[in-house]
Amino acid sequence: MKNITEAMKWRYSTKDFDTNKKISAEDFQSLKDILRLSPSSPNIQPWHFVIADDEAGKARIAKGTEGMYEFNDAKVKDASHVIVFCSRVYADDEFLKDVLDKEDADGRFAEPKFREQIH
Ligand SMILES: Cc1cc2nc3c(=O)[nH]c(=O)nc-3n(C[C@H](O)[C@H](O)[C@H](O)COP(=O)(O)O)c2cc1C
């Protein structure tokens, strides 16, 4: 815990990016794996991550800063990679059934009643 407290004292949110620096493919793959492995209840993974790592992709995402959020434009364009976190806002029965079927196929439920409980 002490290490986390110490880390919190020096951590900061980067607001200015060096355009000459690029996150390595290996490091970025680790980040993608971490995102993909994030926990969600009950494993519905209600997200998509839209990633831009080239000028054209970042310019496209930067369009979202036009107007009131113009001050974010350079951050989006200068960063090595940009991730837009998109969240599912609605999960209907059909979607949840697909998740349950996959979980079932993967052997998550030791007994059928557990599947029903999750449902
Ligand atoms: C509601 C909300 C909106 C924010 N919008 C932006 C933003 O548009 N651009 C940005 O660079 N940071 C934004 N931030 C992040 C804050 O400016 C700040 O960096 C963050 O809270 C962490 O603090 P720190 O700068 O001391 O690391 C936002 C934070 C909150 C809570």
mmCIF file of N, CA and C and ligand atoms in Angstrom:
data_model
loop_
_atom_site.group_PDB
_atom_site.id
_atom_site.type_symbol
_atom_site.label_atom_id
_atom_site.label_comp_id
_atom_site.label_asym_id
_atom_site.label_seq_id
_atom_site.Cartn_x
_atom_site.Cartn_y
_atom_site.Cartn_z
ATOM 1 N N MET A 1 0.825 -1.216 0.000
ATOM 2 C CA MET A 1 0.000 0.000 0.000
ATOM 3 C C MET A 1 0.855 1.261 0.000
ATOM 4 N N LYS A 2 1.977 1.187 0.747
ATOM 5 C CA LYS A 2 2.850 2.357 0.814
ATOM 6 C C LYS A 2 3.339 2.740 -0.587
ATOM 7 N N ASN A 3 3.642 1.726 -1.413
ATOM 8 C CA ASN A 3 4.117 2.010 -2.762
ATOM 9 C C ASN A 3 3.063 2.731 -3.588
ATOM 10 N N ILE A 4 1.803 2.329 -3.399
ATOM 11 C CA ILE A 4 0.726 2.973 -4.157
ATOM 12 C C ILE A 4 0.589 4.426 -3.714
ATOM 13 N N THR A 5 0.687 4.654 -2.386
ATOM 14 C CA THR A 5 0.602 6.022 -1.866
ATOM 15 C C THR A 5 1.725 6.878 -2.452
ATOM 16 N N GLU A 6 2.930 6.315 -2.484
ATOM 17 C CA GLU A 6 4.065 7.058 -3.039
ATOM 18 C C GLU A 6 3.839 7.356 -4.519
ATOM 19 N N ALA A 7 3.332 6.368 -5.235
ATOM 20 C CA ALA A 7 3.076 6.563 -6.671
ATOM 21 C C ALA A 7 2.035 7.661 -6.887
ATOM 22 N N MET A 8 1.035 7.725 -6.021
ATOM 23 C CA MET A 8 -0.019 8.732 -6.156
ATOM 24 C C MET A 8 0.520 10.142 -5.928
ATOM 25 N N LYS A 9 1.629 10.233 -5.192
ATOM 26 C CA LYS A 9 2.180 11.568 -4.906
ATOM 27 C C LYS A 9 2.893 12.162 -6.117
ATOM 28 N N TRP A 10 3.436 11.295 -6.998
ATOM 29 C CA TRP A 10 4.145 11.853 -8.154
ATOM 30 C C TRP A 10 3.413 11.680 -9.471
ATOM 31 N N ARG A 11 2.333 10.899 -9.478
ATOM 32 C CA ARG A 11 1.623 10.661 -10.737
ATOM 33 C C ARG A 11 1.025 11.969 -11.246
ATOM 34 N N TYR A 12 0.820 12.039 -12.532
ATOM 35 C CA TYR A 12 0.198 13.223 -13.117
ATOM 36 C C TYR A 12 -0.464 12.822 -14.428
ATOM 37 N N SER A 13 -1.367 13.638 -14.880
ATOM 38 C CA SER A 13 -2.012 13.384 -16.165
ATOM 39 C C SER A 13 -1.233 14.141 -17.227
ATOM 40 N N THR A 14 -0.761 13.427 -18.213
ATOM 41 C CA THR A 14 0.011 14.067 -19.279
ATOM 42 C C THR A 14 -0.898 14.944 -20.125
ATOM 43 N N LYS A 15 -0.469 16.184 -20.329
ATOM 44 C CA LYS A 15 -1.292 17.118 -21.108
ATOM 45 C C LYS A 15 -0.582 17.574 -22.381
ATOM 46 N N ASP A 16 0.702 17.260 -22.464
ATOM 47 C CA ASP A 16 1.504 17.738 -23.580
ATOM 48 C C ASP A 16 2.342 16.558 -24.067
ATOM 49 N N PHE A 17 2.285 16.247 -25.343
ATOM 50 C CA PHE A 17 2.948 15.045 -25.837
ATOM 51 C C PHE A 17 4.066 15.367 -26.820
ATOM 52 N N ASP A 18 5.135 14.577 -26.731
ATOM 53 C CA ASP A 18 6.281 14.725 -27.627
ATOM 54 C C ASP A 18 5.985 13.922 -28.895
ATOM 55 N N THR A 19 5.808 14.634 -29.995
ATOM 56 C CA THR A 19 5.423 13.957 -31.243
ATOM 57 C C THR A 19 6.533 13.052 -31.791
ATOM 58 N N ASN A 20 7.741 13.213 -31.245
ATOM 59 C CA ASN A 20 8.844 12.362 -31.712
ATOM 60 C C ASN A 20 8.865 11.005 -31.019
ATOM 61 N N LYS A 21 8.024 10.857 -30.007
ATOM 62 C CA LYS A 21 8.036 9.595 -29.267
ATOM 63 C C LYS A 21 6.834 8.720 -29.630
ATOM 64 N N LYS A 22 7.100 7.438 -29.720
ATOM 65 C CA LYS A 22 6.046 6.493 -30.082
ATOM 66 C C LYS A 22 6.093 5.317 -29.103
ATOM 67 N N ILE A 23 4.940 4.945 -28.589
ATOM 68 C CA ILE A 23 4.888 3.748 -27.731
ATOM 69 C C ILE A 23 5.229 2.547 -28.613
ATOM 70 N N SER A 24 6.083 1.672 -28.112
ATOM 71 C CA SER A 24 6.480 0.516 -28.925
ATOM 72 C C SER A 24 5.285 -0.408 -29.148
ATOM 73 N N ALA A 25 5.354 -1.142 -30.248
ATOM 74 C CA ALA A 25 4.270 -2.081 -30.560
ATOM 75 C C ALA A 25 4.094 -3.077 -29.414
ATOM 76 N N GLU A 26 5.199 -3.503 -28.836
ATOM 77 C CA GLU A 26 5.145 -4.482 -27.741
ATOM 78 C C GLU A 26 4.433 -3.892 -26.518
ATOM 79 N N ASP A 27 4.820 -2.662 -26.140
ATOM 80 C CA ASP A 27 4.180 -2.024 -24.982
ATOM 81 C C ASP A 27 2.693 -1.784 -25.248
ATOM 82 N N PHE A 28 2.388 -1.366 -26.493
ATOM 83 C CA PHE A 28 0.982 -1.075 -26.758
ATOM 84 C C PHE A 28 0.148 -2.355 -26.781
ATOM 85 N N GLN A 29 0.774 -3.428 -27.222
ATOM 86 C CA GLN A 29 0.065 -4.713 -27.180
ATOM 87 C C GLN A 29 -0.280 -5.076 -25.732
ATOM 88 N N SER A 30 0.654 -4.794 -24.807
ATOM 89 C CA SER A 30 0.373 -5.063 -23.384
ATOM 90 C C SER A 30 -0.821 -4.238 -22.910
ATOM 91 N N LEU A 31 -0.857 -2.969 -23.334
ATOM 92 C CA LEU A 31 -1.990 -2.120 -22.937
ATOM 93 C C LEU A 31 -3.304 -2.681 -23.479
ATOM 94 N N LYS A 32 -3.280 -3.117 -24.727
ATOM 95 C CA LYS A 32 -4.504 -3.684 -25.310
ATOM 96 C C LYS A 32 -4.936 -4.949 -24.560
ATOM 97 N N ASP A 33 -3.952 -5.762 -24.179
ATOM 98 C CA ASP A 33 -4.280 -6.978 -23.421
ATOM 99 C C ASP A 33 -4.916 -6.617 -22.086
ATOM 100 N N ILE A 34 -4.367 -5.594 -21.429
ATOM 101 C CA ILE A 34 -4.906 -5.171 -20.131
ATOM 102 C C ILE A 34 -6.345 -4.680 -20.297
ATOM 103 N N LEU A 35 -6.594 -3.901 -21.342
ATOM 104 C CA LEU A 35 -7.961 -3.428 -21.582
ATOM 105 C C LEU A 35 -8.904 -4.606 -21.819
ATOM 106 N N ARG A 36 -8.441 -5.532 -22.655
ATOM 107 C CA ARG A 36 -9.272 -6.675 -23.016
ATOM 108 C C ARG A 36 -9.581 -7.547 -21.812
ATOM 109 N N LEU A 37 -8.659 -7.588 -20.848
ATOM 110 C CA LEU A 37 -8.836 -8.452 -19.677
ATOM 111 C C LEU A 37 -9.535 -7.748 -18.507
ATOM 112 N N SER A 38 -9.986 -6.507 -18.730
ATOM 113 C CA SER A 38 -10.665 -5.786 -17.649
ATOM 114 C C SER A 38 -11.900 -6.563 -17.188
ATOM 115 N N PRO A 39 -12.144 -6.559 -15.874
ATOM 116 C CA PRO A 39 -13.315 -7.292 -15.381
ATOM 117 C C PRO A 39 -14.612 -6.539 -15.643
ATOM 118 N N SER A 40 -15.674 -7.292 -15.884
ATOM 119 C CA SER A 40 -17.000 -6.674 -16.011
ATOM 120 C C SER A 40 -18.024 -7.676 -15.486
ATOM 121 N N SER A 41 -19.102 -7.154 -15.004
ATOM 122 C CA SER A 41 -20.115 -8.021 -14.410
ATOM 123 C C SER A 41 -21.315 -8.139 -15.338
ATOM 124 N N PRO A 42 -21.848 -9.309 -15.551
ATOM 125 C CA PRO A 42 -21.268 -10.641 -15.342
ATOM 126 C C PRO A 42 -20.521 -11.071 -16.612
ATOM 127 N N ASN A 43 -19.378 -10.475 -16.772
ATOM 128 C CA ASN A 43 -18.507 -10.700 -17.938
ATOM 129 C C ASN A 43 -19.147 -10.272 -19.255
ATOM 130 N N ILE A 44 -19.948 -9.200 -19.222
ATOM 131 C CA ILE A 44 -20.588 -8.787 -20.487
ATOM 132 C C ILE A 44 -19.664 -7.912 -21.336
ATOM 133 N N GLN A 45 -18.546 -7.490 -20.758
ATOM 134 C CA GLN A 45 -17.551 -6.716 -21.517
ATOM 135 C C GLN A 45 -18.256 -5.661 -22.393
ATOM 136 N N PRO A 46 -18.917 -4.708 -21.741
ATOM 137 C CA PRO A 46 -19.785 -3.799 -22.499
ATOM 138 C C PRO A 46 -19.036 -2.648 -23.167
ATOM 139 N N TRP A 47 -17.938 -2.962 -23.851
ATOM 140 C CA TRP A 47 -17.122 -1.872 -24.381
ATOM 141 C C TRP A 47 -16.531 -2.181 -25.743
ATOM 142 N N HIS A 48 -16.157 -1.119 -26.377
ATOM 143 C CA HIS A 48 -15.305 -1.205 -27.570
ATOM 144 C C HIS A 48 -14.225 -0.157 -27.362
ATOM 145 N N PHE A 49 -13.039 -0.474 -27.807
ATOM 146 C CA PHE A 49 -11.947 0.477 -27.722
ATOM 147 C C PHE A 49 -11.557 0.845 -29.152
ATOM 148 N N VAL A 50 -11.740 2.115 -29.464
ATOM 149 C CA VAL A 50 -11.358 2.583 -30.803
ATOM 150 C C VAL A 50 -9.970 3.187 -30.680
ATOM 151 N N ILE A 51 -9.026 2.647 -31.442
ATOM 152 C CA ILE A 51 -7.628 3.052 -31.292
ATOM 153 C C ILE A 51 -7.109 3.703 -32.564
ATOM 154 N N ALA A 52 -6.452 4.837 -32.381
ATOM 155 C CA ALA A 52 -5.791 5.502 -33.514
ATOM 156 C C ALA A 52 -4.308 5.580 -33.218
ATOM 157 N N ASP A 53 -3.498 5.142 -34.178
ATOM 158 C CA ASP A 53 -2.042 5.228 -33.972
ATOM 159 C C ASP A 53 -1.349 5.874 -35.173
ATOM 160 N N ASP A 54 -2.154 6.454 -36.080
ATOM 161 C CA ASP A 54 -1.505 7.190 -37.179
ATOM 162 C C ASP A 54 -2.180 8.557 -37.321
ATOM 163 N N GLU A 55 -1.591 9.393 -38.162
ATOM 164 C CA GLU A 55 -2.066 10.776 -38.273
ATOM 165 C C GLU A 55 -3.540 10.843 -38.700
ATOM 166 N N ALA A 56 -3.878 10.016 -39.688
ATOM 167 C CA ALA A 56 -5.261 10.071 -40.209
ATOM 168 C C ALA A 56 -6.270 9.674 -39.130
ATOM 169 N N GLY A 57 -5.950 8.624 -38.385
ATOM 170 C CA GLY A 57 -6.868 8.152 -37.343
ATOM 171 C C GLY A 57 -7.006 9.174 -36.227
ATOM 172 N N LYS A 58 -5.867 9.759 -35.836
ATOM 173 C CA LYS A 58 -5.915 10.747 -34.746
ATOM 174 C C LYS A 58 -6.672 11.998 -35.188
ATOM 175 N N ALA A 59 -6.486 12.386 -36.454
ATOM 176 C CA ALA A 59 -7.201 13.569 -36.968
ATOM 177 C C ALA A 59 -8.708 13.309 -36.928
ATOM 178 N N ARG A 60 -9.082 12.097 -37.255
ATOM 179 C CA ARG A 60 -10.507 11.754 -37.253
ATOM 180 C C ARG A 60 -11.085 11.843 -35.843
ATOM 181 N N ILE A 61 -10.342 11.315 -34.858
ATOM 182 C CA ILE A 61 -10.816 11.379 -33.472
ATOM 183 C C ILE A 61 -10.811 12.824 -32.970
ATOM 184 N N ALA A 62 -9.816 13.595 -33.424
ATOM 185 C CA ALA A 62 -9.702 14.994 -32.974
ATOM 186 C C ALA A 62 -10.909 15.826 -33.393
ATOM 187 N N LYS A 63 -11.638 15.361 -34.412
ATOM 188 C CA LYS A 63 -12.853 16.088 -34.815
ATOM 189 C C LYS A 63 -13.820 16.210 -33.639
ATOM 190 N N GLY A 64 -13.754 15.229 -32.733
ATOM 191 C CA GLY A 64 -14.636 15.247 -31.572
ATOM 192 C C GLY A 64 -14.312 16.358 -30.587
ATOM 193 N N THR A 65 -13.187 17.027 -30.780
ATOM 194 C CA THR A 65 -12.814 18.109 -29.868
ATOM 195 C C THR A 65 -13.259 19.476 -30.389
ATOM 196 N N GLU A 66 -13.808 19.490 -31.613
ATOM 197 C CA GLU A 66 -14.177 20.783 -32.214
ATOM 198 C C GLU A 66 -15.158 21.537 -31.323
ATOM 199 N N GLY A 67 -15.025 22.831 -31.326
ATOM 200 C CA GLY A 67 -15.928 23.662 -30.525
ATOM 201 C C GLY A 67 -15.459 23.777 -29.093
ATOM 202 N N MET A 68 -16.314 23.378 -28.182
ATOM 203 C CA MET A 68 -16.060 23.576 -26.760
ATOM 204 C C MET A 68 -14.790 22.867 -26.254
ATOM 205 N N TYR A 69 -14.407 21.772 -26.925
ATOM 206 C CA TYR A 69 -13.265 20.983 -26.436
ATOM 207 C C TYR A 69 -12.009 21.142 -27.296
ATOM 208 N N GLU A 70 -11.966 22.245 -27.994
ATOM 209 C CA GLU A 70 -10.839 22.569 -28.874
ATOM 210 C C GLU A 70 -9.493 22.439 -28.154
ATOM 211 N N PHE A 71 -9.480 22.741 -26.858
ATOM 212 C CA PHE A 71 -8.222 22.699 -26.097
ATOM 213 C C PHE A 71 -7.649 21.284 -25.995
ATOM 214 N N ASN A 72 -8.414 20.294 -26.401
ATOM 215 C CA ASN A 72 -7.908 18.916 -26.386
ATOM 216 C C ASN A 72 -7.327 18.495 -27.737
ATOM 217 N N ASP A 73 -7.479 19.342 -28.734
ATOM 218 C CA ASP A 73 -7.086 18.981 -30.105
ATOM 219 C C ASP A 73 -5.631 18.523 -30.205
ATOM 220 N N ALA A 74 -4.726 19.330 -29.653
ATOM 221 C CA ALA A 74 -3.291 18.996 -29.757
ATOM 222 C C ALA A 74 -2.968 17.708 -29.005
ATOM 223 N N LYS A 75 -3.664 17.491 -27.895
ATOM 224 C CA LYS A 75 -3.394 16.259 -27.128
ATOM 225 C C LYS A 75 -3.706 15.038 -27.991
ATOM 226 N N VAL A 76 -4.829 15.078 -28.653
ATOM 227 C CA VAL A 76 -5.228 13.939 -29.490
ATOM 228 C C VAL A 76 -4.269 13.767 -30.662
ATOM 229 N N LYS A 77 -3.898 14.869 -31.292
ATOM 230 C CA LYS A 77 -3.043 14.770 -32.489
ATOM 231 C C LYS A 77 -1.583 14.466 -32.162
ATOM 232 N N ASP A 78 -1.101 14.923 -31.010
ATOM 233 C CA ASP A 78 0.323 14.753 -30.689
ATOM 234 C C ASP A 78 0.640 13.446 -29.954
ATOM 235 N N ALA A 79 -0.353 12.856 -29.336
ATOM 236 C CA ALA A 79 -0.099 11.623 -28.569
ATOM 237 C C ALA A 79 0.335 10.495 -29.503
ATOM 238 N N SER A 80 1.079 9.565 -28.957
ATOM 239 C CA SER A 80 1.529 8.413 -29.736
ATOM 240 C C SER A 80 0.331 7.589 -30.222
ATOM 241 N N HIS A 81 -0.554 7.285 -29.306
ATOM 242 C CA HIS A 81 -1.758 6.519 -29.601
ATOM 243 C C HIS A 81 -2.932 7.195 -28.878
ATOM 244 N N VAL A 82 -4.107 7.050 -29.430
ATOM 245 C CA VAL A 82 -5.309 7.578 -28.768
ATOM 246 C C VAL A 82 -6.328 6.445 -28.666
ATOM 247 N N ILE A 83 -6.897 6.305 -27.472
ATOM 248 C CA ILE A 83 -7.932 5.281 -27.282
ATOM 249 C C ILE A 83 -9.237 5.967 -26.911
ATOM 250 N N VAL A 84 -10.273 5.691 -27.661
ATOM 251 C CA VAL A 84 -11.608 6.177 -27.308
ATOM 252 C C VAL A 84 -12.347 5.017 -26.646
ATOM 253 N N PHE A 85 -12.790 5.260 -25.426
ATOM 254 C CA PHE A 85 -13.524 4.238 -24.681
ATOM 255 C C PHE A 85 -15.006 4.375 -25.006
ATOM 256 N N CYS A 86 -15.566 3.359 -25.631
ATOM 257 C CA CYS A 86 -16.987 3.376 -25.973
ATOM 258 C C CYS A 86 -17.699 2.353 -25.105
ATOM 259 N N SER A 87 -18.783 2.775 -24.502
ATOM 260 C CA SER A 87 -19.498 1.881 -23.598
ATOM 261 C C SER A 87 -20.867 1.518 -24.153
ATOM 262 N N ARG A 88 -21.176 0.238 -24.096
ATOM 263 C CA ARG A 88 -22.525 -0.201 -24.430
ATOM 264 C C ARG A 88 -23.460 0.388 -23.379
ATOM 265 N N VAL A 89 -24.545 0.994 -23.776
ATOM 266 C CA VAL A 89 -25.462 1.583 -22.797
ATOM 267 C C VAL A 89 -26.702 0.713 -22.618
ATOM 268 N N TYR A 90 -26.789 -0.320 -23.432
ATOM 269 C CA TYR A 90 -27.986 -1.142 -23.415
ATOM 270 C C TYR A 90 -27.587 -2.591 -23.662
ATOM 271 N N ALA A 91 -28.052 -3.508 -22.820
ATOM 272 C CA ALA A 91 -27.777 -4.925 -23.029
ATOM 273 C C ALA A 91 -29.107 -5.666 -22.990
ATOM 274 N N ASP A 92 -29.608 -6.033 -24.166
ATOM 275 C CA ASP A 92 -30.912 -6.701 -24.193
ATOM 276 C C ASP A 92 -30.768 -8.206 -23.938
ATOM 277 N N ASP A 93 -31.889 -8.885 -23.848
ATOM 278 C CA ASP A 93 -31.880 -10.320 -23.522
ATOM 279 C C ASP A 93 -31.065 -11.132 -24.518
ATOM 280 N N GLU A 94 -31.186 -10.769 -25.781
ATOM 281 C CA GLU A 94 -30.477 -11.523 -26.816
ATOM 282 C C GLU A 94 -28.961 -11.436 -26.608
ATOM 283 N N PHE A 95 -28.509 -10.238 -26.303
ATOM 284 C CA PHE A 95 -27.074 -10.045 -26.065
ATOM 285 C C PHE A 95 -26.625 -10.838 -24.835
ATOM 286 N N LEU A 96 -27.420 -10.737 -23.756
ATOM 287 C CA LEU A 96 -27.049 -11.447 -22.526
ATOM 288 C C LEU A 96 -27.070 -12.963 -22.732
ATOM 289 N N LYS A 97 -27.998 -13.437 -23.562
ATOM 290 C CA LYS A 97 -28.059 -14.868 -23.835
ATOM 291 C C LYS A 97 -26.805 -15.310 -24.588
ATOM 292 N N ASP A 98 -26.357 -14.502 -25.513
ATOM 293 C CA ASP A 98 -25.119 -14.837 -26.246
ATOM 294 C C ASP A 98 -23.943 -14.962 -25.282
ATOM 295 N N VAL A 99 -23.886 -14.030 -24.312
ATOM 296 C CA VAL A 99 -22.798 -14.077 -23.325
ATOM 297 C C VAL A 99 -22.891 -15.358 -22.507
ATOM 298 N N LEU A 100 -24.117 -15.653 -22.040
ATOM 299 C CA LEU A 100 -24.315 -16.864 -21.226
ATOM 300 C C LEU A 100 -23.949 -18.122 -22.002
ATOM 301 N N ASP A 101 -24.359 -18.183 -23.271
ATOM 302 C CA ASP A 101 -24.054 -19.365 -24.102
ATOM 303 C C ASP A 101 -22.547 -19.562 -24.224
ATOM 304 N N LYS A 102 -21.836 -18.456 -24.405
ATOM 305 C CA LYS A 102 -20.388 -18.556 -24.553
ATOM 306 C C LYS A 102 -19.744 -19.003 -23.237
ATOM 307 N N GLU A 103 -20.239 -18.424 -22.143
ATOM 308 C CA GLU A 103 -19.720 -18.798 -20.822
ATOM 309 C C GLU A 103 -19.972 -20.280 -20.554
ATOM 310 N N ASP A 104 -21.154 -20.709 -20.945
ATOM 311 C CA ASP A 104 -21.550 -22.100 -20.774
ATOM 312 C C ASP A 104 -20.592 -22.993 -21.568
ATOM 313 N N ALA A 105 -20.390 -22.633 -22.820
ATOM 314 C CA ALA A 105 -19.514 -23.426 -23.695
ATOM 315 C C ALA A 105 -18.091 -23.464 -23.136
ATOM 316 N N ASP A 106 -17.703 -22.399 -22.465
ATOM 317 C CA ASP A 106 -16.341 -22.332 -21.897
ATOM 318 C C ASP A 106 -16.245 -23.041 -20.541
ATOM 319 N N GLY A 107 -17.386 -23.558 -20.065
ATOM 320 C CA GLY A 107 -17.368 -24.331 -18.823
ATOM 321 C C GLY A 107 -17.372 -23.507 -17.554
ATOM 322 N N ARG A 108 -17.951 -22.293 -17.629
ATOM 323 C CA ARG A 108 -17.943 -21.445 -16.439
ATOM 324 C C ARG A 108 -18.892 -21.939 -15.351
ATOM 325 N N PHE A 109 -19.985 -22.580 -15.750
ATOM 326 C CA PHE A 109 -21.009 -22.942 -14.774
ATOM 327 C C PHE A 109 -20.864 -24.400 -14.338
ATOM 328 N N ALA A 110 -20.536 -24.588 -13.063
ATOM 329 C CA ALA A 110 -20.349 -25.946 -12.546
ATOM 330 C C ALA A 110 -21.679 -26.695 -12.535
ATOM 331 N N GLU A 111 -22.772 -25.933 -12.357
ATOM 332 C CA GLU A 111 -24.103 -26.551 -12.360
ATOM 333 C C GLU A 111 -25.039 -25.636 -13.150
ATOM 334 N N PRO A 112 -26.060 -26.213 -13.824
ATOM 335 C CA PRO A 112 -26.989 -25.401 -14.621
ATOM 336 C C PRO A 112 -27.626 -24.268 -13.819
ATOM 337 N N LYS A 113 -27.870 -24.512 -12.512
ATOM 338 C CA LYS A 113 -28.544 -23.473 -11.709
ATOM 339 C C LYS A 113 -27.702 -22.186 -11.623
ATOM 340 N N PHE A 114 -26.388 -22.330 -11.741
ATOM 341 C CA PHE A 114 -25.543 -21.130 -11.667
ATOM 342 C C PHE A 114 -25.751 -20.241 -12.892
ATOM 343 N N ARG A 115 -25.978 -20.900 -14.033
ATOM 344 C CA ARG A 115 -26.269 -20.128 -15.245
ATOM 345 C C ARG A 115 -27.551 -19.318 -15.042
ATOM 346 N N GLU A 116 -28.567 -19.986 -14.463
ATOM 347 C CA GLU A 116 -29.838 -19.312 -14.229
ATOM 348 C C GLU A 116 -29.682 -18.162 -13.236
ATOM 349 N N GLN A 117 -28.852 -18.391 -12.223
ATOM 350 C CA GLN A 117 -28.636 -17.334 -11.227
ATOM 351 C C GLN A 117 -28.000 -16.101 -11.882
ATOM 352 N N ILE A 118 -27.009 -16.349 -12.714
ATOM 353 C CA ILE A 118 -26.344 -15.234 -13.382
ATOM 354 C C ILE A 118 -27.337 -14.503 -14.282
ATOM 355 N N HIS A 119 -28.170 -15.318 -14.996
ATOM 356 C CA HIS A 119 -29.153 -14.723 -15.908
ATOM 357 C C HIS A 119 -30.112 -13.838 -15.118
HETATM 358 C C1 LIG B 1 -15.356 15.927 -15.588
HETATM 359 C C2 LIG B 1 -13.918 15.998 -16.011
HETATM 360 C C3 LIG B 1 -13.609 16.450 -17.272
HETATM 361 C C4 LIG B 1 -12.284 16.515 -17.696
HETATM 362 N N1 LIG B 1 -12.000 16.935 -18.965
HETATM 363 C C5 LIG B 1 -10.723 16.980 -19.394
HETATM 364 C C6 LIG B 1 -10.409 17.422 -20.694
HETATM 365 O O1 LIG B 1 -11.287 17.748 -21.496
HETATM 366 N N2 LIG B 1 -9.109 17.422 -21.073
HETATM 367 C C7 LIG B 1 -8.108 17.054 -20.228
HETATM 368 O O2 LIG B 1 -6.937 17.095 -20.625
HETATM 369 N N3 LIG B 1 -8.385 16.655 -18.976
HETATM 370 C C8 LIG B 1 -9.646 16.615 -18.526
HETATM 371 N N4 LIG B 1 -9.928 16.184 -17.256
HETATM 372 C C9 LIG B 1 -8.836 15.737 -16.393
HETATM 373 C C10 LIG B 1 -8.412 16.793 -15.361
HETATM 374 O O3 LIG B 1 -8.020 17.976 -16.004
HETATM 375 C C11 LIG B 1 -7.192 16.286 -14.552
HETATM 376 O O4 LIG B 1 -6.090 16.092 -15.386
HETATM 377 C C12 LIG B 1 -7.489 14.981 -13.860
HETATM 378 O O5 LIG B 1 -8.610 15.147 -13.044
HETATM 379 C C13 LIG B 1 -6.304 14.444 -13.035
HETATM 380 O O6 LIG B 1 -5.644 15.421 -12.305
HETATM 381 P P1 LIG B 1 -4.095 15.814 -12.547
HETATM 382 O O7 LIG B 1 -4.060 16.741 -13.739
HETATM 383 O O8 LIG B 1 -3.670 16.460 -11.295
HETATM 384 O O9 LIG B 1 -3.342 14.557 -12.836
HETATM 385 C C14 LIG B 1 -11.243 16.126 -16.825
HETATM 386 C C15 LIG B 1 -11.579 15.698 -15.544
HETATM 387 C C16 LIG B 1 -12.876 15.608 -15.137
HETATM 388 C C17 LIG B 1 -13.183 15.106 -13.738
#
